[in-house]
Amino acid sequence: MPPKQSQAVALRYEANAMAPRIVAKGEGFIAQTLIARAQAAGVPLNQAPELVQLLMQLDLDRVIPPELYAVVAQVLVWAYSVDARPVSADRPVAVAR
């Protein structure tokens, strides 16, 4: 079985938004580029393969569905706890596998 191709999804949660939104996603080279840009910008990067698989099925610019609120909330809490940048209402988070 060939190795799984890398995948990455970027989420953004804006103040007063209903839920986080998918702002970027990709596989292979695109995923590697998203990850590199997130790292260069100091965006928290979480390894969550199961979540990435679910998020990859959604369209870009889509608000995550209610059934994913709990797991995405855990990722956001983690991201905000490790994010060294000043607190703002609009910060991206990347998840990868």
PDB file of C-alpha atoms in Angstrom:
ATOM      1  CA  MET A   1       0.000   0.000   0.000  1.00  0.00           C
ATOM      2  CA  PRO A   2       1.512   3.387  -0.967  1.00  0.00           C
ATOM      3  CA  PRO A   3       2.066   5.958   1.800  1.00  0.00           C
ATOM      4  CA  LYS A   4      -0.764   8.405   2.377  1.00  0.00           C
ATOM      5  CA  GLN A   5      -0.300  11.754   0.715  1.00  0.00           C
ATOM      6  CA  SER A   6       0.014  14.680   3.097  1.00  0.00           C
ATOM      7  CA  GLN A   7      -3.100  16.788   3.598  1.00  0.00           C
ATOM      8  CA  ALA A   8      -3.685  20.113   5.335  1.00  0.00           C
ATOM      9  CA  VAL A   9      -6.676  22.303   6.140  1.00  0.00           C
ATOM     10  CA  ALA A  10      -6.604  25.883   7.404  1.00  0.00           C
ATOM     11  CA  LEU A  11      -9.446  27.154   9.576  1.00  0.00           C
ATOM     12  CA  ARG A  12     -10.258  30.713  10.568  1.00  0.00           C
ATOM     13  CA  TYR A  13     -12.569  31.693  13.395  1.00  0.00           C
ATOM     14  CA  GLU A  14     -13.687  35.298  13.271  1.00  0.00           C
ATOM     15  CA  ALA A  15     -15.247  37.197  16.162  1.00  0.00           C
ATOM     16  CA  ASN A  16     -19.035  36.962  16.114  1.00  0.00           C
ATOM     17  CA  ALA A  17     -18.944  34.205  13.466  1.00  0.00           C
ATOM     18  CA  MET A  18     -21.283  31.259  13.758  1.00  0.00           C
ATOM     19  CA  ALA A  19     -18.390  28.769  13.490  1.00  0.00           C
ATOM     20  CA  PRO A  20     -14.868  28.422  12.074  1.00  0.00           C
ATOM     21  CA  ARG A  21     -14.560  28.542   8.288  1.00  0.00           C
ATOM     22  CA  ILE A  22     -12.342  26.478   5.972  1.00  0.00           C
ATOM     23  CA  VAL A  23     -10.046  29.009   4.300  1.00  0.00           C
ATOM     24  CA  ALA A  24      -7.546  26.671   2.596  1.00  0.00           C
ATOM     25  CA  LYS A  25      -7.029  22.972   2.024  1.00  0.00           C
ATOM     26  CA  GLY A  26      -4.959  20.692  -0.142  1.00  0.00           C
ATOM     27  CA  GLU A  27      -3.021  17.485  -0.664  1.00  0.00           C
ATOM     28  CA  GLY A  28       0.578  16.745  -1.553  1.00  0.00           C
ATOM     29  CA  PHE A  29       2.523  19.811  -2.682  1.00  0.00           C
ATOM     30  CA  ILE A  30      -0.361  22.153  -1.810  1.00  0.00           C
ATOM     31  CA  ALA A  31      -0.563  20.689   1.705  1.00  0.00           C
ATOM     32  CA  GLN A  32       3.199  21.025   2.148  1.00  0.00           C
ATOM     33  CA  THR A  33       2.987  24.654   0.996  1.00  0.00           C
ATOM     34  CA  LEU A  34       0.116  25.389   3.425  1.00  0.00           C
ATOM     35  CA  ILE A  35       2.082  23.826   6.268  1.00  0.00           C
ATOM     36  CA  ALA A  36       5.248  25.762   5.394  1.00  0.00           C
ATOM     37  CA  ARG A  37       3.346  29.055   5.201  1.00  0.00           C
ATOM     38  CA  ALA A  38       1.597  28.362   8.503  1.00  0.00           C
ATOM     39  CA  GLN A  39       4.925  27.614  10.171  1.00  0.00           C
ATOM     40  CA  ALA A  40       6.559  30.721   8.689  1.00  0.00           C
ATOM     41  CA  ALA A  41       3.668  32.881   9.924  1.00  0.00           C
ATOM     42  CA  GLY A  42       3.672  31.326  13.399  1.00  0.00           C
ATOM     43  CA  VAL A  43       0.226  29.801  12.898  1.00  0.00           C
ATOM     44  CA  PRO A  44      -0.390  26.881  15.275  1.00  0.00           C
ATOM     45  CA  LEU A  45      -0.259  23.529  13.444  1.00  0.00           C
ATOM     46  CA  ASN A  46      -2.058  20.522  14.881  1.00  0.00           C
ATOM     47  CA  GLN A  47      -1.681  16.937  13.678  1.00  0.00           C
ATOM     48  CA  ALA A  48      -5.246  15.578  13.545  1.00  0.00           C
ATOM     49  CA  PRO A  49      -5.552  12.977  10.744  1.00  0.00           C
ATOM     50  CA  GLU A  50      -9.167  12.015  11.423  1.00  0.00           C
ATOM     51  CA  LEU A  51     -10.299  15.638  11.533  1.00  0.00           C
ATOM     52  CA  VAL A  52      -8.397  16.474   8.351  1.00  0.00           C
ATOM     53  CA  GLN A  53     -10.118  13.606   6.531  1.00  0.00           C
ATOM     54  CA  LEU A  54     -13.512  15.020   7.506  1.00  0.00           C
ATOM     55  CA  LEU A  55     -12.625  18.626   6.720  1.00  0.00           C
ATOM     56  CA  MET A  56     -11.150  17.715   3.309  1.00  0.00           C
ATOM     57  CA  GLN A  57     -14.639  16.595   2.252  1.00  0.00           C
ATOM     58  CA  LEU A  58     -16.046  20.104   2.811  1.00  0.00           C
ATOM     59  CA  ASP A  59     -15.967  22.992   0.350  1.00  0.00           C
ATOM     60  CA  LEU A  60     -13.643  25.964   0.735  1.00  0.00           C
ATOM     61  CA  ASP A  61     -15.131  28.963   2.524  1.00  0.00           C
ATOM     62  CA  ARG A  62     -17.665  26.715   4.216  1.00  0.00           C
ATOM     63  CA  VAL A  63     -18.473  27.044   7.898  1.00  0.00           C
ATOM     64  CA  ILE A  64     -17.805  23.740   9.634  1.00  0.00           C
ATOM     65  CA  PRO A  65     -20.964  21.704  10.323  1.00  0.00           C
ATOM     66  CA  PRO A  66     -22.392  21.417  13.854  1.00  0.00           C
ATOM     67  CA  GLU A  67     -21.351  17.769  14.171  1.00  0.00           C
ATOM     68  CA  LEU A  68     -17.689  18.897  14.083  1.00  0.00           C
ATOM     69  CA  TYR A  69     -18.037  21.781  16.578  1.00  0.00           C
ATOM     70  CA  ALA A  70     -16.764  19.811  19.591  1.00  0.00           C
ATOM     71  CA  VAL A  71     -13.617  18.420  17.974  1.00  0.00           C
ATOM     72  CA  VAL A  72     -12.770  21.706  16.207  1.00  0.00           C
ATOM     73  CA  ALA A  73     -13.339  23.575  19.488  1.00  0.00           C
ATOM     74  CA  GLN A  74     -10.714  21.336  21.117  1.00  0.00           C
ATOM     75  CA  VAL A  75      -8.242  22.181  18.346  1.00  0.00           C
ATOM     76  CA  LEU A  76      -8.988  25.914  18.702  1.00  0.00           C
ATOM     77  CA  VAL A  77      -8.527  25.817  22.484  1.00  0.00           C
ATOM     78  CA  TRP A  78      -5.189  24.070  21.962  1.00  0.00           C
ATOM     79  CA  ALA A  79      -4.158  26.550  19.239  1.00  0.00           C
ATOM     80  CA  TYR A  80      -4.966  29.606  21.333  1.00  0.00           C
ATOM     81  CA  SER A  81      -3.024  28.127  24.264  1.00  0.00           C
ATOM     82  CA  VAL A  82       0.165  27.659  22.188  1.00  0.00           C
ATOM     83  CA  ASP A  83      -0.139  30.719  19.953  1.00  0.00           C
ATOM     84  CA  ALA A  84       2.621  33.177  20.855  1.00  0.00           C
ATOM     85  CA  ARG A  85       1.145  36.008  18.796  1.00  0.00           C
ATOM     86  CA  PRO A  86      -0.916  38.750  20.454  1.00  0.00           C
ATOM     87  CA  VAL A  87      -4.548  37.861  21.009  1.00  0.00           C
ATOM     88  CA  SER A  88      -6.863  38.987  18.234  1.00  0.00           C
ATOM     89  CA  ALA A  89     -10.366  38.057  17.208  1.00  0.00           C
ATOM     90  CA  ASP A  90      -9.281  36.691  13.837  1.00  0.00           C
ATOM     91  CA  ARG A  91      -6.496  34.088  13.922  1.00  0.00           C
ATOM     92  CA  PRO A  92      -5.988  31.144  11.555  1.00  0.00           C
ATOM     93  CA  VAL A  93      -5.308  27.569  12.656  1.00  0.00           C
ATOM     94  CA  ALA A  94      -3.935  24.789  10.450  1.00  0.00           C
ATOM     95  CA  VAL A  95      -4.562  21.082  10.870  1.00  0.00           C
ATOM     96  CA  ALA A  96      -2.580  18.440   9.001  1.00  0.00           C
ATOM     97  CA  ARG A  97      -1.915  14.776   8.780  1.00  0.00           C
TER      98      ARG A  97
END
